[in-house]
mmCIF file of C-alpha atoms and ligand atoms in Angstrom:
data_model
loop_
_atom_site.group_PDB
_atom_site.id
_atom_site.type_symbol
_atom_site.label_atom_id
_atom_site.label_comp_id
_atom_site.label_asym_id
_atom_site.label_seq_id
_atom_site.Cartn_x
_atom_site.Cartn_y
_atom_site.Cartn_z
ATOM 1 C CA MET A 97 113.355 114.426 81.156
ATOM 2 C CA SER A 98 111.466 116.786 82.695
ATOM 3 C CA ALA A 99 110.412 115.124 86.496
ATOM 4 C CA LEU A 100 107.100 116.126 87.588
ATOM 5 C CA LEU A 101 107.717 114.680 91.099
ATOM 6 C CA GLU A 102 111.052 114.014 92.814
ATOM 7 C CA LEU A 103 111.423 113.140 96.374
ATOM 8 C CA HIS A 104 114.836 114.194 98.141
ATOM 9 C CA ASP A 105 115.622 111.373 101.255
ATOM 10 C CA ILE A 106 112.950 111.342 102.505
ATOM 11 C CA HIS A 107 112.277 110.294 106.077
ATOM 12 C CA THR A 108 108.854 109.687 107.321
ATOM 13 C CA ALA A 109 107.394 107.614 111.169
ATOM 14 C CA TYR A 110 104.231 107.253 112.458
ATOM 15 C CA GLY A 111 104.990 109.164 116.299
ATOM 16 C CA LEU A 112 108.169 106.527 117.483
ATOM 17 C CA SER A 113 107.844 104.262 114.620
ATOM 18 C CA ARG A 114 110.053 104.956 111.715
ATOM 19 C CA VAL A 115 108.816 104.230 108.768
ATOM 20 C CA LEU A 116 110.773 105.632 105.297
ATOM 21 C CA PHE A 117 115.083 106.513 105.925
ATOM 22 C CA GLY A 118 115.688 108.426 102.816
ATOM 23 C CA ILE A 119 113.663 108.057 100.512
ATOM 24 C CA SER A 120 114.480 109.352 96.547
ATOM 25 C CA LEU A 121 113.284 109.076 93.146
ATOM 26 C CA GLU A 122 111.413 111.136 90.679
ATOM 27 C CA VAL A 123 108.377 110.781 87.648
ATOM 28 C CA ALA A 124 108.929 112.303 84.917
ATOM 29 C CA SER A 125 105.351 113.698 82.511
ATOM 30 C CA GLY A 126 104.069 111.245 80.916
ATOM 31 C CA GLU A 127 106.113 107.962 83.058
ATOM 32 C CA CYS A 128 104.586 104.590 84.297
ATOM 33 C CA VAL A 129 106.152 104.581 87.813
ATOM 34 C CA CYS A 130 105.782 101.094 89.916
ATOM 35 C CA LEU A 131 106.553 101.086 93.346
ATOM 36 C CA LEU A 132 107.492 97.333 93.464
ATOM 37 C CA GLY A 133 108.061 95.570 97.063
ATOM 38 C CA ARG A 134 106.355 93.700 100.019
ATOM 39 C CA ASN A 135 104.240 93.929 102.419
ATOM 40 C CA GLY A 136 104.926 96.693 104.956
ATOM 41 C CA VAL A 137 107.793 97.995 103.028
ATOM 42 C CA GLY A 138 106.410 100.995 103.022
ATOM 43 C CA LYS A 139 104.268 101.692 99.871
ATOM 44 C CA THR A 140 101.283 103.611 101.115
ATOM 45 C CA THR A 141 103.368 105.765 103.400
ATOM 46 C CA THR A 142 105.690 107.008 100.028
ATOM 47 C CA MET A 143 102.107 108.027 98.654
ATOM 48 C CA ARG A 144 100.559 109.255 101.855
ATOM 49 C CA SER A 145 103.818 111.797 102.180
ATOM 50 C CA ILE A 146 103.401 112.822 98.368
ATOM 51 C CA MET A 147 100.100 113.964 99.768
ATOM 52 C CA GLY A 148 100.814 115.363 102.145
ATOM 53 C CA LEU A 149 98.694 112.675 104.598
ATOM 54 C CA THR A 150 101.705 111.722 106.755
ATOM 55 C CA ARG A 151 103.797 114.830 106.789
ATOM 56 C CA PRO A 152 108.362 113.365 105.846
ATOM 57 C CA SER A 153 109.755 114.375 109.408
ATOM 58 C CA THR A 154 113.171 115.987 106.566
ATOM 59 C CA GLY A 155 113.269 115.324 103.298
ATOM 60 C CA ARG A 156 111.406 117.081 100.583
ATOM 61 C CA VAL A 157 108.978 116.969 97.717
ATOM 62 C CA LEU A 158 109.144 119.399 94.930
ATOM 63 C CA TRP A 159 105.793 118.937 92.772
ATOM 64 C CA LYS A 160 106.910 121.174 89.165
ATOM 65 C CA THR A 161 110.377 121.930 91.589
ATOM 66 C CA ARG A 162 107.942 122.950 94.332
ATOM 67 C CA ASP A 163 108.116 122.027 97.718
ATOM 68 C CA ILE A 164 105.229 121.090 98.642
ATOM 69 C CA ALA A 165 106.247 119.306 101.798
ATOM 70 C CA GLY A 166 104.822 119.960 104.611
ATOM 71 C CA TRP A 167 101.379 121.355 103.220
ATOM 72 C CA ALA A 168 97.232 120.831 103.791
ATOM 73 C CA PRO A 169 96.491 117.218 101.513
ATOM 74 C CA HIS A 170 93.473 119.168 99.344
ATOM 75 C CA ARG A 171 95.734 121.231 99.146
ATOM 76 C CA ILE A 172 98.448 118.623 97.452
ATOM 77 C CA ALA A 173 95.406 117.888 95.394
ATOM 78 C CA ARG A 174 94.248 121.004 94.184
ATOM 79 C CA ALA A 175 97.754 121.429 92.780
ATOM 80 C CA GLY A 176 97.138 118.297 91.026
ATOM 81 C CA ILE A 177 97.978 115.365 92.507
ATOM 82 C CA GLY A 178 95.069 113.015 92.748
ATOM 83 C CA PHE A 179 95.628 109.848 95.046
ATOM 84 C CA VAL A 180 93.487 105.659 94.735
ATOM 85 C CA PRO A 181 94.067 104.535 97.659
ATOM 86 C CA GLU A 182 94.607 101.561 98.676
ATOM 87 C CA ASP A 183 90.924 100.776 100.672
ATOM 88 C CA ARG A 184 88.818 101.637 97.645
ATOM 89 C CA ARG A 185 86.453 105.080 99.400
ATOM 90 C CA VAL A 186 83.560 105.332 98.278
ATOM 91 C CA PHE A 187 80.282 106.648 99.394
ATOM 92 C CA ALA A 188 78.373 103.430 100.341
ATOM 93 C CA GLU A 189 74.970 105.205 99.530
ATOM 94 C CA LEU A 190 75.199 107.439 96.874
ATOM 95 C CA THR A 191 75.355 105.978 92.598
ATOM 96 C CA VAL A 192 77.635 105.424 91.159
ATOM 97 C CA TRP A 193 77.317 108.722 89.133
ATOM 98 C CA GLU A 194 76.157 110.572 91.925
ATOM 99 C CA ASN A 195 79.759 109.142 93.218
ATOM 100 C CA LEU A 196 81.726 110.611 90.045
ATOM 101 C CA ASP A 197 79.515 114.001 90.406
ATOM 102 C CA VAL A 198 80.292 114.632 94.388
ATOM 103 C CA ALA A 199 84.148 114.040 93.481
ATOM 104 C CA GLU A 200 83.929 116.837 90.645
ATOM 105 C CA LYS A 201 82.170 119.284 92.260
ATOM 106 C CA ALA A 202 84.555 118.773 95.362
ATOM 107 C CA SER A 203 87.568 119.359 93.212
ATOM 108 C CA GLY A 204 87.897 122.560 92.520
ATOM 109 C CA ARG A 205 89.739 121.317 88.858
ATOM 110 C CA THR A 206 88.521 122.482 86.195
ATOM 111 C CA GLY A 207 89.650 119.910 82.664
ATOM 112 C CA ALA A 208 88.099 117.164 79.906
ATOM 113 C CA TRP A 209 87.387 114.200 82.654
ATOM 114 C CA THR A 210 83.677 114.807 82.227
ATOM 115 C CA ILE A 211 81.928 110.831 83.488
ATOM 116 C CA PRO A 212 80.919 110.717 79.503
ATOM 117 C CA ARG A 213 85.107 109.913 79.278
ATOM 118 C CA VAL A 214 85.265 107.764 82.780
ATOM 119 C CA TYR A 215 82.271 105.325 81.327
ATOM 120 C CA GLU A 216 84.293 104.898 78.183
ATOM 121 C CA ILE A 217 87.672 103.989 80.223
ATOM 122 C CA PHE A 218 85.670 102.221 81.951
ATOM 123 C CA PRO A 219 82.205 100.919 79.926
ATOM 124 C CA LYS A 220 81.139 99.291 83.521
ATOM 125 C CA LEU A 221 81.072 102.247 85.464
ATOM 126 C CA ARG A 222 77.630 103.419 82.635
ATOM 127 C CA GLU A 223 76.163 100.431 82.989
ATOM 128 C CA LEU A 224 75.597 100.467 86.922
ATOM 129 C CA ALA A 225 75.376 104.673 86.914
ATOM 130 C CA ASP A 226 72.171 103.813 89.141
ATOM 131 C CA ARG A 227 73.607 102.049 91.304
ATOM 132 C CA GLN A 228 74.561 102.194 94.742
ATOM 133 C CA ALA A 229 78.405 101.890 95.878
ATOM 134 C CA GLY A 230 77.933 100.187 98.517
ATOM 135 C CA PHE A 231 76.757 97.385 96.012
ATOM 136 C CA LEU A 232 79.469 96.888 93.090
ATOM 137 C CA SER A 233 82.298 93.752 93.429
ATOM 138 C CA GLY A 234 85.371 94.874 94.872
ATOM 139 C CA GLY A 235 86.876 95.683 91.496
ATOM 140 C CA GLU A 236 83.548 97.342 90.696
ATOM 141 C CA GLN A 237 84.842 99.511 93.490
ATOM 142 C CA GLN A 238 88.569 99.997 92.401
ATOM 143 C CA MET A 239 86.853 101.587 88.987
ATOM 144 C CA LEU A 240 84.794 103.755 90.800
ATOM 145 C CA THR A 241 87.477 104.877 93.352
ATOM 146 C CA ILE A 242 89.533 105.597 90.258
ATOM 147 C CA GLY A 243 86.741 107.484 87.944
ATOM 148 C CA ARG A 244 86.459 109.628 91.655
ATOM 149 C CA THR A 245 90.191 110.266 91.220
ATOM 150 C CA LEU A 246 90.336 111.036 87.204
ATOM 151 C CA MET A 247 86.852 113.508 88.084
ATOM 152 C CA CYS A 248 89.593 116.087 89.441
ATOM 153 C CA ASN A 249 92.242 115.689 86.717
ATOM 154 C CA PRO A 250 94.668 115.456 88.183
ATOM 155 C CA GLU A 251 97.858 114.899 86.013
ATOM 156 C CA LEU A 252 99.893 112.542 88.966
ATOM 157 C CA LEU A 253 98.018 109.665 89.561
ATOM 158 C CA LEU A 254 99.128 107.868 92.482
ATOM 159 C CA LEU A 255 97.259 104.394 92.433
ATOM 160 C CA ASP A 256 98.199 102.339 95.743
ATOM 161 C CA GLU A 257 97.612 98.351 95.666
ATOM 162 C CA PRO A 258 95.219 98.922 92.413
ATOM 163 C CA SER A 259 95.193 95.211 91.959
ATOM 164 C CA GLU A 260 95.059 93.209 95.948
ATOM 165 C CA GLY A 261 92.518 91.249 96.136
ATOM 166 C CA LEU A 262 91.072 91.329 92.369
ATOM 167 C CA ALA A 263 90.166 87.839 90.485
ATOM 168 C CA PRO A 264 92.513 87.609 87.532
ATOM 169 C CA ILE A 265 90.343 88.223 85.121
ATOM 170 C CA VAL A 266 89.001 91.968 87.104
ATOM 171 C CA VAL A 267 93.191 92.081 87.154
ATOM 172 C CA ASP A 268 93.571 91.686 83.506
ATOM 173 C CA ARG A 269 90.936 94.079 82.725
ATOM 174 C CA LEU A 270 91.891 97.099 85.212
ATOM 175 C CA LEU A 271 95.600 96.482 83.524
ATOM 176 C CA GLU A 272 94.056 97.267 80.002
ATOM 177 C CA GLN A 273 92.125 100.057 81.671
ATOM 178 C CA VAL A 274 94.679 101.628 83.275
ATOM 179 C CA ASP A 275 97.012 102.038 79.860
ATOM 180 C CA GLU A 276 94.540 102.992 78.174
ATOM 181 C CA LEU A 277 94.785 106.028 80.576
ATOM 182 C CA LYS A 278 98.427 106.190 80.512
ATOM 183 C CA ARG A 279 98.135 105.664 76.297
ATOM 184 C CA GLN A 280 95.833 109.068 77.038
ATOM 185 C CA GLY A 281 98.811 110.370 78.642
ATOM 186 C CA LEU A 282 98.492 110.630 82.020
ATOM 187 C CA THR A 283 101.444 110.530 84.420
ATOM 188 C CA ILE A 284 101.374 107.527 86.715
ATOM 189 C CA LEU A 285 103.199 106.580 90.281
ATOM 190 C CA LEU A 286 102.030 102.417 90.842
ATOM 191 C CA ALA A 287 102.907 100.708 94.232
ATOM 192 C CA GLU A 288 101.611 96.818 93.348
ATOM 193 C CA GLN A 289 103.211 93.552 95.417
ATOM 194 C CA GLY A 290 102.175 92.017 92.670
ATOM 195 C CA VAL A 291 104.999 91.923 89.234
ATOM 196 C CA ASP A 292 103.002 91.175 86.819
ATOM 197 C CA PHE A 293 100.212 93.313 86.895
ATOM 198 C CA SER A 294 103.537 95.841 87.536
ATOM 199 C CA LEU A 295 106.029 95.547 84.606
ATOM 200 C CA ARG A 296 103.018 95.419 81.950
ATOM 201 C CA LEU A 297 102.538 98.593 83.648
ATOM 202 C CA ALA A 298 106.044 100.317 83.984
ATOM 203 C CA ASP A 299 107.925 101.703 82.307
ATOM 204 C CA ARG A 300 110.642 102.095 85.439
ATOM 205 C CA VAL A 301 110.741 100.110 88.605
ATOM 206 C CA TYR A 302 112.436 101.614 92.240
ATOM 207 C CA VAL A 303 111.998 98.496 94.543
ATOM 208 C CA LEU A 304 111.606 98.880 97.578
ATOM 209 C CA GLU A 305 112.564 96.865 101.133
ATOM 210 C CA LYS A 306 112.405 98.307 104.379
ATOM 211 C CA GLY A 307 111.590 101.271 103.735
ATOM 212 C CA ALA A 308 114.545 102.416 101.293
ATOM 213 C CA VAL A 309 115.324 102.235 97.426
ATOM 214 C CA ARG A 310 116.959 99.075 96.598
ATOM 215 C CA HIS A 311 117.692 98.898 92.943
ATOM 216 C CA SER A 312 115.649 101.232 90.245
ATOM 217 C CA GLY A 313 116.442 100.735 86.923
ATOM 218 C CA PRO A 314 113.844 100.273 83.039
ATOM 219 C CA ALA A 315 111.164 97.989 84.223
ATOM 220 C CA ALA A 316 112.354 96.088 80.513
ATOM 221 C CA GLU A 317 115.125 94.890 83.199
ATOM 222 C CA LEU A 318 112.907 93.122 85.259
ATOM 223 C CA ARG A 319 111.250 91.922 82.719
ATOM 224 C CA GLU A 320 113.796 90.057 81.230
ATOM 225 C CA ASP A 321 116.216 89.270 83.706
ATOM 226 C CA SER A 322 114.626 86.981 85.745
ATOM 227 C CA SER A 323 117.854 85.955 87.708
ATOM 228 C CA LEU A 324 117.739 90.130 88.615
ATOM 229 C CA ARG A 325 114.024 89.447 90.443
ATOM 230 C CA GLN A 326 114.485 86.982 91.256
ATOM 231 C CA ARG A 327 117.346 87.978 93.539
ATOM 232 C CA LEU A 328 115.443 91.398 95.105
ATOM 233 C CA LEU A 329 111.779 89.746 95.380
ATOM 234 C CA ALA A 330 112.600 86.770 96.026
ATOM 235 C CA LEU A 331 109.646 85.884 93.772
HETATM 236 N N1 ATP B 220 99.292 104.092 110.631
HETATM 237 C C1 ATP B 220 100.464 103.639 111.276
HETATM 238 N N2 ATP B 220 100.878 103.023 111.924
HETATM 239 C C2 ATP B 220 101.754 102.647 112.730
HETATM 240 N N3 ATP B 220 102.340 102.344 111.866
HETATM 241 C C3 ATP B 220 102.085 101.623 110.419
HETATM 242 C C4 ATP B 220 100.605 102.959 110.128
HETATM 243 N N4 ATP B 220 100.260 102.546 108.645
HETATM 244 C C5 ATP B 220 101.885 101.722 108.116
HETATM 245 N N5 ATP B 220 102.517 101.748 109.434
HETATM 246 C C6 ATP B 220 104.029 101.129 109.869
HETATM 247 O O1 ATP B 220 104.959 101.109 108.603
HETATM 248 C C7 ATP B 220 105.392 100.351 107.710
HETATM 249 C C8 ATP B 220 105.184 100.097 105.956
HETATM 250 O O2 ATP B 220 103.751 100.014 106.132
HETATM 251 P P1 ATP B 220 103.521 100.619 104.397
HETATM 252 O O3 ATP B 220 102.319 100.661 104.770
HETATM 253 O O4 ATP B 220 103.592 102.067 104.240
HETATM 254 O O5 ATP B 220 104.112 99.720 103.965
HETATM 255 P P2 ATP B 220 103.859 98.790 102.275
HETATM 256 O O6 ATP B 220 104.122 98.549 101.047
HETATM 257 O O7 ATP B 220 102.610 99.653 101.174
HETATM 258 O O8 ATP B 220 102.927 97.340 102.640
HETATM 259 P P3 ATP B 220 100.710 96.541 102.017
HETATM 260 O O9 ATP B 220 101.360 96.324 100.814
HETATM 261 O O10 ATP B 220 100.626 96.096 102.844
HETATM 262 O O11 ATP B 220 100.670 97.926 102.134
HETATM 263 C C9 ATP B 220 104.418 99.074 108.253
HETATM 264 O O12 ATP B 220 105.616 98.716 109.332
HETATM 265 C C10 ATP B 220 103.674 99.504 108.705
HETATM 266 O O13 ATP B 220 102.905 97.801 110.323
HETATM 267 MG MG1 MG B 221 99.655 99.263 101.606
#
């Protein structure tokens, strides 16, 4: 297994408030890895630490064996890591098509992703191409946010709680779409509270608790062992 991304003993704080206490993990090429855990355990902070949005105080973030801790976020994005934040950032005044077009122009990375290819994954976005993004539903905005990140041609996609706040039927569709991205070979690091969503997609999981890794292993183990699931996640 060749690791694309490796975190070694990451500690991250917001000012004096310490949040991550030695997170180590790895993501191999082609894998879908899930950070699973409840509210406030440090999933988003782990992603922000990878992206350089909140700089770890100690620890190493290796991207293809190079230490990128301390790099500026745009440089990390250019190196091939795409971040889909939990707050679904789109340009509300621009149309769906313009949002995708702008993302491509801003990325500075060329590759296989085009607007038609994004529409193939998310057909709904084709229907809504001329609609202002501010008028989209939560699920549609989530698709657009993912589409915008794909237009930057990432090798690794960080997906922060994509299912949060969406209706079950919308979540089901999103799950199929993310699964299709995985089948097409994209490497994914997913943060989720939703056990069903994450265990249906993930190859491996890291269960976080209070800013540390409580458990790591194959997703299948958690899928099959309800008592382990219960113990780790109290669900
Ligand atoms: N900007 C910030 N300043 C100070 N503390 C923060 C900040 N962002 C998050 N925290 C704190 O850090 C801890 C971890 O938060 P984080 O957002 O990483 O958790 P999370 O697992 O993503 O949670 P959620 O499931 O709610 O998204 C929480 O206690 C939170 O209150
Ligand atoms: Mg979060």
